PDB file of C-alpha atoms in Angstrom:
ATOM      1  CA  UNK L   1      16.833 -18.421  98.620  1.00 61.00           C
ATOM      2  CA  UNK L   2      19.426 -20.612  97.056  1.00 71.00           C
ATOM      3  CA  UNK L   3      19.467 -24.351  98.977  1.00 87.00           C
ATOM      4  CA  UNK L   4      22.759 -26.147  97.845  1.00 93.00           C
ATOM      5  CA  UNK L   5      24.691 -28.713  99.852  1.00 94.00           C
ATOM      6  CA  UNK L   6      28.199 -28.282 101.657  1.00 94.00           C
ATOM      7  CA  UNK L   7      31.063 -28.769  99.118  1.00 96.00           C
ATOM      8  CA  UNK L   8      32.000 -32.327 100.640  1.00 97.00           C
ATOM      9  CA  UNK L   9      29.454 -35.516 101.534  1.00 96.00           C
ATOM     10  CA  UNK L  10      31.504 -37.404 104.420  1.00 96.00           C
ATOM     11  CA  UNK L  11      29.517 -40.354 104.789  1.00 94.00           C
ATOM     12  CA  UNK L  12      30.055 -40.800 108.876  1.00 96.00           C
ATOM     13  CA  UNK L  13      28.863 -37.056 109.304  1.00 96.00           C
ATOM     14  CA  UNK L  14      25.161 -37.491 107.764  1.00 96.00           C
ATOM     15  CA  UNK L  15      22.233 -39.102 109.182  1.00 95.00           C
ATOM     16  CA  UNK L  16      20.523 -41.488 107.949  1.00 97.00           C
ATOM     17  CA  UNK L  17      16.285 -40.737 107.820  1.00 96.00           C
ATOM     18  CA  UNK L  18      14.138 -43.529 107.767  1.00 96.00           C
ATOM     19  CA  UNK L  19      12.161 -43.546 105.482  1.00 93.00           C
ATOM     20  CA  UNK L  20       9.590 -46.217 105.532  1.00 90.00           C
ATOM     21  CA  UNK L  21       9.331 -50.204 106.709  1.00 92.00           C
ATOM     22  CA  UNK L  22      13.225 -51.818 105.367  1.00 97.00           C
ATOM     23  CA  UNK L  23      14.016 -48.514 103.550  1.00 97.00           C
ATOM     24  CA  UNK L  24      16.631 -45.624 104.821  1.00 98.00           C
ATOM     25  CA  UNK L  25      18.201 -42.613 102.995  1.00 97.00           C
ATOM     26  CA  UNK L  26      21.475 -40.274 103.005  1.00 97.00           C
ATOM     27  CA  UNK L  27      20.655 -36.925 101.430  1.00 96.00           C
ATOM     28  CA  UNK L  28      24.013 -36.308  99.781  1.00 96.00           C
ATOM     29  CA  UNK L  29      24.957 -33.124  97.275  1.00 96.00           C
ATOM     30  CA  UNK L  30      22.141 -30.952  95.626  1.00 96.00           C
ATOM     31  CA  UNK L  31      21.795 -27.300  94.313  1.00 95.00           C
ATOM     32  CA  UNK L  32      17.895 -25.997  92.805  1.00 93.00           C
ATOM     33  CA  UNK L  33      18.801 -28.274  89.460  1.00 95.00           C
ATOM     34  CA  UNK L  34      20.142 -31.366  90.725  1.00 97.00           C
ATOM     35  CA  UNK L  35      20.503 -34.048  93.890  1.00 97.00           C
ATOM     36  CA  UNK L  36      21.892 -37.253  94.786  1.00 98.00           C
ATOM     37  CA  UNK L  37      20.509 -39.449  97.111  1.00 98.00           C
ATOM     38  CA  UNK L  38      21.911 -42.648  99.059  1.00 98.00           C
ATOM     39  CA  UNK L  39      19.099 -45.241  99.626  1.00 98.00           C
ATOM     40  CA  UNK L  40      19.024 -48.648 101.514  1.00 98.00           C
ATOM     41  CA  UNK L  41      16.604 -51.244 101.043  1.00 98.00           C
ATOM     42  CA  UNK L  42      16.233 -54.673 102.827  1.00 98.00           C
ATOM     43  CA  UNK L  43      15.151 -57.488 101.230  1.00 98.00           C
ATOM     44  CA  UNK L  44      11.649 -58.360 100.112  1.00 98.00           C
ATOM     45  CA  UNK L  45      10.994 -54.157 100.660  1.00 97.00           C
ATOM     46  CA  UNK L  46       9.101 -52.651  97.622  1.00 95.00           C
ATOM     47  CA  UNK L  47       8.417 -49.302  97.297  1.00 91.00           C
ATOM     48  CA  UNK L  48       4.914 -48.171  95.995  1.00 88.00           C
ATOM     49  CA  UNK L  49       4.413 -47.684  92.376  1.00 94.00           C
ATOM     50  CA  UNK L  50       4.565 -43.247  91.892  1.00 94.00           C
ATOM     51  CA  UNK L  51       5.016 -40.679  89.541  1.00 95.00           C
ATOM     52  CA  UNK L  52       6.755 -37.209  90.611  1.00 95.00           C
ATOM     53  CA  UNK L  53       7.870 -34.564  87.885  1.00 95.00           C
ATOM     54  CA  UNK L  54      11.539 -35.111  88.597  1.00 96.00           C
ATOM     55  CA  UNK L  55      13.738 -36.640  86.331  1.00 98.00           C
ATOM     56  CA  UNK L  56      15.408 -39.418  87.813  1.00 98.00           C
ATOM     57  CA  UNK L  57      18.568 -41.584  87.330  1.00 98.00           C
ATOM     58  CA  UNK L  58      19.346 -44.548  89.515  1.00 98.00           C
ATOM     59  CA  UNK L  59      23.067 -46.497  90.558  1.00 98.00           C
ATOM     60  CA  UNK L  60      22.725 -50.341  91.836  1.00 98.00           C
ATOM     61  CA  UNK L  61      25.866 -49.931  93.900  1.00 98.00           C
ATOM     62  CA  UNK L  62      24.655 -53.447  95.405  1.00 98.00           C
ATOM     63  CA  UNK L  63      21.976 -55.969  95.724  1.00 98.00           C
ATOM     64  CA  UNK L  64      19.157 -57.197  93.160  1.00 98.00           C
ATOM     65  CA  UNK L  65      16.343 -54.882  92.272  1.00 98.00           C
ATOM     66  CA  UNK L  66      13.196 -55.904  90.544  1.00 98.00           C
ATOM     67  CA  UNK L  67      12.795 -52.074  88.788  1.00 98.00           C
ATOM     68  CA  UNK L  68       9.450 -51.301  86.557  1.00 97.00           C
ATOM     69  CA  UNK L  69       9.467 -47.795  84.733  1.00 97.00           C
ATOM     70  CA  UNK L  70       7.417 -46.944  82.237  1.00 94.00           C
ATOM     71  CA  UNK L  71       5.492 -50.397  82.103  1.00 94.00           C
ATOM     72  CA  UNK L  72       8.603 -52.252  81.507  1.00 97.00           C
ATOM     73  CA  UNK L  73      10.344 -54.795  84.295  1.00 97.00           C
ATOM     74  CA  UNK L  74      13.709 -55.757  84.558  1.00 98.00           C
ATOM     75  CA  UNK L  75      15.853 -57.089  87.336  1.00 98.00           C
ATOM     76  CA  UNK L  76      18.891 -54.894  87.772  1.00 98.00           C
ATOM     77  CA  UNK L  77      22.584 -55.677  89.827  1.00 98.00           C
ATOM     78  CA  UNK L  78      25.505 -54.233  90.962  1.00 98.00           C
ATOM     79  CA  UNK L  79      26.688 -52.249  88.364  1.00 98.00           C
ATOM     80  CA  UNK L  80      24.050 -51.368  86.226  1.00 98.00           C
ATOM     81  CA  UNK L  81      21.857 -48.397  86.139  1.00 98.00           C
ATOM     82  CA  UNK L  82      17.848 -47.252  85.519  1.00 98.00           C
ATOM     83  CA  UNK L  83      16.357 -44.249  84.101  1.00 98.00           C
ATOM     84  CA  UNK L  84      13.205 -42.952  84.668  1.00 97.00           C
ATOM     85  CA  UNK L  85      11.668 -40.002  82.799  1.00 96.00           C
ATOM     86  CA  UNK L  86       9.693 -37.066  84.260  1.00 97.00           C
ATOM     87  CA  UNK L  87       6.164 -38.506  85.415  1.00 96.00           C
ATOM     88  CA  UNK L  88       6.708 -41.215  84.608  1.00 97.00           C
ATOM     89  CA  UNK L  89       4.536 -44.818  87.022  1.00 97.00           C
ATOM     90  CA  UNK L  90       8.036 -46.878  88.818  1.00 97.00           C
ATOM     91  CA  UNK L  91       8.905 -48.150  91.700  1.00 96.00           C
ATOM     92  CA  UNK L  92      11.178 -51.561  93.079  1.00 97.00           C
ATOM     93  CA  UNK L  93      11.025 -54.750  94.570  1.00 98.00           C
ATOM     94  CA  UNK L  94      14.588 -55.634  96.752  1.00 98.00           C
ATOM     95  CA  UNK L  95      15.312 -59.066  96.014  1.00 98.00           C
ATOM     96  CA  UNK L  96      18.429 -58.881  98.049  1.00 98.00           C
ATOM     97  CA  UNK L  97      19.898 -56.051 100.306  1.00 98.00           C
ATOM     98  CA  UNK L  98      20.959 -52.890  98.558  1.00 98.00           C
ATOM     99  CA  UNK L  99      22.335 -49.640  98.013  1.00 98.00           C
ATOM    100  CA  UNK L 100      20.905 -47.445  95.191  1.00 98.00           C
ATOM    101  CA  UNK L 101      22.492 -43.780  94.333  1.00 98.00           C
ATOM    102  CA  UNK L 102      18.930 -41.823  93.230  1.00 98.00           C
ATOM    103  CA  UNK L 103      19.876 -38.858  91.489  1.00 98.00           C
ATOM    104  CA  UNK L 104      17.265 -36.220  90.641  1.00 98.00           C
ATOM    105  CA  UNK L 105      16.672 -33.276  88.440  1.00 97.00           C
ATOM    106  CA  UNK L 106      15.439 -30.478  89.757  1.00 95.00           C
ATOM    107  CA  UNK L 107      16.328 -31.178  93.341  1.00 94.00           C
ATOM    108  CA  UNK L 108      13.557 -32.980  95.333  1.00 93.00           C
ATOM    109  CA  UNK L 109      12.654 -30.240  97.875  1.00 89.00           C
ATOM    110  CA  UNK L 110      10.443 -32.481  99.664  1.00 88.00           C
ATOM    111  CA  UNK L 111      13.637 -34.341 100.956  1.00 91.00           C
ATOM    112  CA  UNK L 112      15.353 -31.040 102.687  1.00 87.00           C
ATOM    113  CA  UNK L 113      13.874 -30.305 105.775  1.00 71.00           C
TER     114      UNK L 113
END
C-alpha cells in the first residue's frame, strides 16, 4: 500500500502530537521516499542522542540550536541548516524557542499512525 500525504499542508488543519517534555510535531508532506516534518522545541529541551537509518536534513526556521552529528557540535540559527547522514549518533539542545523543518529520506513510518 502506497502512504503519501494530501497534495496541500494547511497549517490550521493538522494537529499537533506531542511528542515528549517541551517538544511538539506537525507531520507535513511524505510519499515511501521522502517526509517533512514541523518540530517545536522550548527552551533548555534536548532531545536524546540516536541513530535511525534515515537520512535526514534539518531547517532552523527560528531559535538557537546546540546540534551534534557525527561527533561534531555547532550552534545553529535562523537560517541555517544541518545534515545528518544515515546512522549516524545526533541529537539538540534548544537554547532558545524554535521551529525546525526535519526532512527525511525514506519516510519515517514510525511517525504515521
Amino acid at each position: 500500500m502506497i502512504q503519501e500525504s494530501d497534495n496541500f499542508q494547511i497549517e490550521n488543519e493538522i494537529r499537533w502530537e506531542n511528542v515528549g517534555e517541551g517538544i511538539s510535531r506537525q507531520i507535513l508532506a511524505y510519499n515511501e521516499d521522502i517526509m517533512m516534518v514541523k518540530v517545536k522545541f522550548e527552551t533548555g529541551v534536548e532531545s536524546t542522542l540516536h541513530a535511525h537509518p534515515h537520512t535526514q536534513v534539518t531547517y532552523v526556521v527560528s531559535g538557537i540550536f546546540e546540534f551534534t552529528t557525527n561527533g561534531e557540535t555547532r550552534i545553529v540559527r535562523s537560517g541555517d541548516g544541518v545534515y545528518m547522514k544515515s546512522g549516524v549518533l545526533h541529537g539538540c539542545k534548544c537554547i532558545e524557542a524554535g521551529l525546525l523543518i526535519d526532512t527525511f529520506s525514506p519516510i519515517r513510518e514510525d511517525f504515521i499512525k
